[in-house]
Short mmCIF file of N, CA and C in Angstrom, two decimals:
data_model
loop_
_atom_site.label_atom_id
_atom_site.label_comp_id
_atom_site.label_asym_id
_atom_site.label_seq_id
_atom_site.Cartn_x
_atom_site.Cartn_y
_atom_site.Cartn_z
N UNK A 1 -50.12 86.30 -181.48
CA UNK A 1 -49.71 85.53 -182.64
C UNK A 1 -48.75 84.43 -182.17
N UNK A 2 -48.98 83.41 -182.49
CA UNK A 2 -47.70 81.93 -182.33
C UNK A 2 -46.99 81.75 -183.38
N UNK A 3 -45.47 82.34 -183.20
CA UNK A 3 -44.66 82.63 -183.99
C UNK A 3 -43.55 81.16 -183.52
N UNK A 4 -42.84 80.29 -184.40
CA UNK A 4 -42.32 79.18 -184.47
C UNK A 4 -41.07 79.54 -185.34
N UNK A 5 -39.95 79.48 -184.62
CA UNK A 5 -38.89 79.58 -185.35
C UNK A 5 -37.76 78.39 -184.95
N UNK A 6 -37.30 78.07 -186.50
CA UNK A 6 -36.23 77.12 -187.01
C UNK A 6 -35.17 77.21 -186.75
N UNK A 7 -34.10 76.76 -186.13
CA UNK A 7 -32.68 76.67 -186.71
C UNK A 7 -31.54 75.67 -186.01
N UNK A 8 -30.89 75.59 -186.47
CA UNK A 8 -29.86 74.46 -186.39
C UNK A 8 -29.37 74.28 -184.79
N UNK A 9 -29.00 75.75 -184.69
CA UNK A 9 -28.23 75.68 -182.84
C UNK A 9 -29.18 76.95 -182.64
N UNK A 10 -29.10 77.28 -181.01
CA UNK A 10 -29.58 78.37 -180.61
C UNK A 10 -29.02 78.47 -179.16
N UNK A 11 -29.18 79.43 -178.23
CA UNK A 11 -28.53 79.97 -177.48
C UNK A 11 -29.01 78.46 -176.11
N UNK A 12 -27.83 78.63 -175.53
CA UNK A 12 -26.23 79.19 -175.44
C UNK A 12 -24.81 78.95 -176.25
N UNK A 13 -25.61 78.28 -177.60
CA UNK A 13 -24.58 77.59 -178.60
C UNK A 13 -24.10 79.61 -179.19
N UNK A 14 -22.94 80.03 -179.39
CA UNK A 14 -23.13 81.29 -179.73
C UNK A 14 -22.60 81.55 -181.24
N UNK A 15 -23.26 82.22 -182.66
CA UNK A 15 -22.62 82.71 -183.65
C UNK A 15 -24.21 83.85 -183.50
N UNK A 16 -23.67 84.58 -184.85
CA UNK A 16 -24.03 85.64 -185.29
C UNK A 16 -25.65 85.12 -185.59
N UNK A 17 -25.91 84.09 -185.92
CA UNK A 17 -27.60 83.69 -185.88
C UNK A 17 -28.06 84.05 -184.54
N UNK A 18 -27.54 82.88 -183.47
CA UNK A 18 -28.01 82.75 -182.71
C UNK A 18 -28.29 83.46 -181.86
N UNK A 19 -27.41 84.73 -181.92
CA UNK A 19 -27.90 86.14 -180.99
C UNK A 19 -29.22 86.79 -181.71
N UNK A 20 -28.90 86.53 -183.34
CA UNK A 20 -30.40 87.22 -183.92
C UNK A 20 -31.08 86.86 -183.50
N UNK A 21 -31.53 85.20 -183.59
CA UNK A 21 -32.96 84.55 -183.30
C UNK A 21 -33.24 85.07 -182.01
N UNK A 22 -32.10 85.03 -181.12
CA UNK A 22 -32.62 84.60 -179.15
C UNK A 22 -33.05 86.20 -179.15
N UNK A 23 -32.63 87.43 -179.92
CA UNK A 23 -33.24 89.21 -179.85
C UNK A 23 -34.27 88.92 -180.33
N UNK A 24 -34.37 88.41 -181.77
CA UNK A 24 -36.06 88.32 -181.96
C UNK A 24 -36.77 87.89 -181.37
N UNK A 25 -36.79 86.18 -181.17
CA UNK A 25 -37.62 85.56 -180.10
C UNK A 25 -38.40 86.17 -178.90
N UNK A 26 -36.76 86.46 -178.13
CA UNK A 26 -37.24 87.63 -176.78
C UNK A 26 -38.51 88.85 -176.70
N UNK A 27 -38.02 89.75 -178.02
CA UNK A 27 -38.36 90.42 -178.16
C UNK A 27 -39.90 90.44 -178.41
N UNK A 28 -40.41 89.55 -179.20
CA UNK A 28 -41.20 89.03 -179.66
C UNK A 28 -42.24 88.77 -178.23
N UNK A 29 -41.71 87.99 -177.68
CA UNK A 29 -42.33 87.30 -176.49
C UNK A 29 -42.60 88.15 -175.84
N UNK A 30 -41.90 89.34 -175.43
CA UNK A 30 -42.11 90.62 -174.83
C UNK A 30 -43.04 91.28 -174.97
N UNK A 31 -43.40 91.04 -176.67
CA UNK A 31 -44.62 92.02 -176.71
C UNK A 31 -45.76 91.33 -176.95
N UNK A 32 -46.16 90.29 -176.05
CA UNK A 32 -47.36 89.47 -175.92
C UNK A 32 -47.27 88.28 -177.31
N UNK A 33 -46.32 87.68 -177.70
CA UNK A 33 -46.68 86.87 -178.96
C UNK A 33 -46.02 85.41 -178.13
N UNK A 34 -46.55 84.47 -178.73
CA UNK A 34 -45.99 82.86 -178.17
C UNK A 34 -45.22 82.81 -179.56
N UNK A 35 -43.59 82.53 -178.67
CA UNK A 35 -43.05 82.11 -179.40
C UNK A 35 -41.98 80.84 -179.13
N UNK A 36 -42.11 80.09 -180.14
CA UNK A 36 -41.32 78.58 -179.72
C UNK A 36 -40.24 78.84 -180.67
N UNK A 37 -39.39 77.83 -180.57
CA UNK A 37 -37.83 78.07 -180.99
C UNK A 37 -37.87 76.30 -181.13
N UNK A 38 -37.52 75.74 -182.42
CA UNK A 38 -37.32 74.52 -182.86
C UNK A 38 -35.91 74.19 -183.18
N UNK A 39 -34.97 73.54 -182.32
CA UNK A 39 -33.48 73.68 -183.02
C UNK A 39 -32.96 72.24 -181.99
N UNK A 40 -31.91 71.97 -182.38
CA UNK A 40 -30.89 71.06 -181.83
C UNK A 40 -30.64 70.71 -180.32
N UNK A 41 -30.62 68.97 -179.82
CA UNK A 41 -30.07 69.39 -178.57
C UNK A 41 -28.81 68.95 -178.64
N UNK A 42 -27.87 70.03 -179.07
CA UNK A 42 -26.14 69.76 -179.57
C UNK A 42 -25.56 69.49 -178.67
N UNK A 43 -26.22 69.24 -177.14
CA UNK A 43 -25.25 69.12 -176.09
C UNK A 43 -25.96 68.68 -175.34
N UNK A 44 -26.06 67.41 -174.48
CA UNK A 44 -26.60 66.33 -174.25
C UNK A 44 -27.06 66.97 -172.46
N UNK A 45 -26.39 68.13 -171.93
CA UNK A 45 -26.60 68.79 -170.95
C UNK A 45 -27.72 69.62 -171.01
N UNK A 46 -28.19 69.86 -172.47
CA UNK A 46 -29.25 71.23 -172.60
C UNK A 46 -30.24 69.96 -171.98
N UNK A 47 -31.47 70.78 -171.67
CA UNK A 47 -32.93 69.78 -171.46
C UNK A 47 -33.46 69.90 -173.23
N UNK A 48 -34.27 68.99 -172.99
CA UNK A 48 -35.50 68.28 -174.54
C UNK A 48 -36.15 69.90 -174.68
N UNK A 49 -36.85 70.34 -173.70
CA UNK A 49 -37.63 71.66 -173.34
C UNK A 49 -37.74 72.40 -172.55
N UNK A 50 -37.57 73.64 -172.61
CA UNK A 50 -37.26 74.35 -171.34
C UNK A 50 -37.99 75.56 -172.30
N UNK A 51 -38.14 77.33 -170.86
CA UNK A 51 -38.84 77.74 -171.35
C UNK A 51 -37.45 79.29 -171.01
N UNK A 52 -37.01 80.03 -171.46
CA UNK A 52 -35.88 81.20 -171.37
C UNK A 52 -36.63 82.25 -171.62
N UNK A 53 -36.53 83.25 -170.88
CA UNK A 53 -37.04 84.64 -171.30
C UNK A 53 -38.51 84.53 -172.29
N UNK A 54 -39.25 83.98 -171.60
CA UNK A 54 -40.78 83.55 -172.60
C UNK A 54 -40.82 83.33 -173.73
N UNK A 55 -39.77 82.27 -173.99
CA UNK A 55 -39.46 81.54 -175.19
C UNK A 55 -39.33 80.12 -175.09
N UNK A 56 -40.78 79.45 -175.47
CA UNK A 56 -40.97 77.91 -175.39
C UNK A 56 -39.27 77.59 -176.26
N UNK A 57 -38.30 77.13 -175.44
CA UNK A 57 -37.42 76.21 -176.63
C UNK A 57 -37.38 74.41 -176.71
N UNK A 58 -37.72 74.14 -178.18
CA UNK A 58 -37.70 72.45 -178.08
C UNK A 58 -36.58 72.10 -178.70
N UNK A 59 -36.05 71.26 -178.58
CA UNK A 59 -34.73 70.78 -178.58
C UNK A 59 -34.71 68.95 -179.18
N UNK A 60 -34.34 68.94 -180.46
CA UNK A 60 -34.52 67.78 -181.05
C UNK A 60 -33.28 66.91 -180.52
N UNK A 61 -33.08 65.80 -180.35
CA UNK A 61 -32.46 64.89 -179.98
C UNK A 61 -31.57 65.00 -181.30
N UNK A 62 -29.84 64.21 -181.27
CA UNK A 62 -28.62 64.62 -182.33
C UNK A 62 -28.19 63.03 -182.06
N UNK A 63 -28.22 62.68 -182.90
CA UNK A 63 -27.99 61.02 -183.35
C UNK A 63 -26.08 61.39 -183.57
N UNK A 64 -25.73 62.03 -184.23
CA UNK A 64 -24.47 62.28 -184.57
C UNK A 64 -23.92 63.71 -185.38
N UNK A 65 -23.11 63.94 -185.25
CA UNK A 65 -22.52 65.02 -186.21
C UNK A 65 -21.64 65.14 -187.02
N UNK A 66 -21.91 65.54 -187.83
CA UNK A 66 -21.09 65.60 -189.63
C UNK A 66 -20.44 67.28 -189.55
N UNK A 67 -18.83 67.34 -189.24
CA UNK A 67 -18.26 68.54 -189.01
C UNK A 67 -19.22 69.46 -188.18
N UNK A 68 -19.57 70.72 -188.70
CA UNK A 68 -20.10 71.22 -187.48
C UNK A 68 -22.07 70.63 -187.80
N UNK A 69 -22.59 70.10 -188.58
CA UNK A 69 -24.35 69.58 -189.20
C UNK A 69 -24.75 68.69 -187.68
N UNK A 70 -25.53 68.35 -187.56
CA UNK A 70 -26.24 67.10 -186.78
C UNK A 70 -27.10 66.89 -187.53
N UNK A 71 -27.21 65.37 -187.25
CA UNK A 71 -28.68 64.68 -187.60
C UNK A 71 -29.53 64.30 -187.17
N UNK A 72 -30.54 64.74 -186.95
CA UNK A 72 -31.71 64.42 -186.37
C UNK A 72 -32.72 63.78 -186.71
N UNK A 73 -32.93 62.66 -186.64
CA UNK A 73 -34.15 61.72 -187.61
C UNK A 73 -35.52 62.30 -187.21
N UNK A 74 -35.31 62.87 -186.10
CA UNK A 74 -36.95 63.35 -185.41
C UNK A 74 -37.27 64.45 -185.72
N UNK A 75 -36.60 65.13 -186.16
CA UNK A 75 -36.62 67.04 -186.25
C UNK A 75 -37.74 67.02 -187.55
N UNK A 76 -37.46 66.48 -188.46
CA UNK A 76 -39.08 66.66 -189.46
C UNK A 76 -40.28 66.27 -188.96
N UNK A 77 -40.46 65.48 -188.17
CA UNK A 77 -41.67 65.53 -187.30
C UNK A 77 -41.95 66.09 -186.22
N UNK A 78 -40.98 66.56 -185.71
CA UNK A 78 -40.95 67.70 -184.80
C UNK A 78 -42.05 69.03 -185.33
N UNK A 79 -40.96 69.09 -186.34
CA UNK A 79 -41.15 70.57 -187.19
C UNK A 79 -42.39 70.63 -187.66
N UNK A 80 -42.74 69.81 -188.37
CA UNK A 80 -44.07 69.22 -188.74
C UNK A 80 -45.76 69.40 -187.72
N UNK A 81 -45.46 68.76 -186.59
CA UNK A 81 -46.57 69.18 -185.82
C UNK A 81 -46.42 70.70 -184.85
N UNK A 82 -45.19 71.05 -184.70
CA UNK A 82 -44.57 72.40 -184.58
C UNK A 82 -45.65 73.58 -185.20
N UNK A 83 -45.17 73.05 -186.89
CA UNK A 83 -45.24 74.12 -187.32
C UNK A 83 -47.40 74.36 -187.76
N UNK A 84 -48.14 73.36 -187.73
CA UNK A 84 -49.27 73.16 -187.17
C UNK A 84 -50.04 73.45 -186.64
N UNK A 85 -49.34 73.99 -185.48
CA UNK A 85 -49.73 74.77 -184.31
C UNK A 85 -49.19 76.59 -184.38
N UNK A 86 -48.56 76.73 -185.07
CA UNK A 86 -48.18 78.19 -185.51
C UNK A 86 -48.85 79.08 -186.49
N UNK A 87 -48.88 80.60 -186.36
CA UNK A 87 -48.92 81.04 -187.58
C UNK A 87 -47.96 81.51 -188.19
N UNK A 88 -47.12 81.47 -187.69
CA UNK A 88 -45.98 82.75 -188.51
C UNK A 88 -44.82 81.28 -188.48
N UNK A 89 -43.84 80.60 -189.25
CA UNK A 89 -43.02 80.10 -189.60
C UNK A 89 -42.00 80.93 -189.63
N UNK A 90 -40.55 80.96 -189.33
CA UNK A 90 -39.30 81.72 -189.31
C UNK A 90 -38.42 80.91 -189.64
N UNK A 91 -38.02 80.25 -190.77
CA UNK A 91 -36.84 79.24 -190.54
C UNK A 91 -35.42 79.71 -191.20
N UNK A 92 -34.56 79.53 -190.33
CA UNK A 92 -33.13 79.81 -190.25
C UNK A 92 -32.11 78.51 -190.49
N UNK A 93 -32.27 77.81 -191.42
CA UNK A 93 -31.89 76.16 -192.15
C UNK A 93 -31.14 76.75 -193.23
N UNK A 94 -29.82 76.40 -193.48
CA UNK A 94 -28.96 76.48 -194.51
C UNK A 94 -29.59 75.22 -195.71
N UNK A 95 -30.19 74.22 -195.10
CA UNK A 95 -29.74 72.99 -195.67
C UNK A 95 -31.04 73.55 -196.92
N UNK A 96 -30.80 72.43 -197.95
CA UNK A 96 -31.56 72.43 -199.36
C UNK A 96 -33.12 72.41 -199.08
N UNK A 97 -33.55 71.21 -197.95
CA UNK A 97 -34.64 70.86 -197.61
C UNK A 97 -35.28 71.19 -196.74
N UNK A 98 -34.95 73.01 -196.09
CA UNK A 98 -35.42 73.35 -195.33
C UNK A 98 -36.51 73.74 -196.11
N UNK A 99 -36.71 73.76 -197.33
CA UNK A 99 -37.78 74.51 -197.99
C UNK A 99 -38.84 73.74 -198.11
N UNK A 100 -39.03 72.62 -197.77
CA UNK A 100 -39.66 71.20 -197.61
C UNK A 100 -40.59 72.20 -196.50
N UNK A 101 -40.69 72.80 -195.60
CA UNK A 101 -40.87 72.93 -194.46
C UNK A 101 -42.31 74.24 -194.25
N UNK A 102 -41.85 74.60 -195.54
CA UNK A 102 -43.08 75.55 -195.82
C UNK A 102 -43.94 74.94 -196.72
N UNK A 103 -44.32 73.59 -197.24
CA UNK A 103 -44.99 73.13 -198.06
C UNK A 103 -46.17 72.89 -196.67
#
């Protein structure tokens, strides 16, 4: 199964999400499923894409940040042909218009 999951930061950025997603992900990947990870590159040191514990991660480019938010003008088209290529959607988005994302 190609499982595609959402969220704002992800590991090595660290809160209480980001250990969930990077156990699921892993875990996931472990037991034969492709799984990609769609989130932020909050730190201009991460790479665009790289691949961790058999977890495709893509990493949207951050134009700027609003307290702890970034903005990403590319991340809806990211997400978009992302999510395309998946079956299973996981998204971990506080924001209003993450719900945009399952249409």
């Amino acid at each position: 199964m190609k499982v595609l999951m959402v969220l704002t930061y992800y590991h090595p950025h660290v809160s209480g999400l980001t250990i969930y997603v990077k156990r699921l992900a892993t875990t996931l990947a472990r037991r034969g499923h492709q799984v990609t990870v769609l989130t932020s590159r909050y730190d201009d040191a991460l790479p665009a894409e790289e691949t961790v514990e058999g977890v495709h991660v893509v990493r949207a480019p951050v134009v700027f940040r609003l307290s702890k938010g970034v903005i990403m003008p590319t991340f809806p088209f990211l997400a978009w042909r992302l999510i395309r290529q998946h079956d299973v959607v996981s998204v971990h988005l506080p924001q209003f218009e993450a719900s945009l994302l399952g249409l």
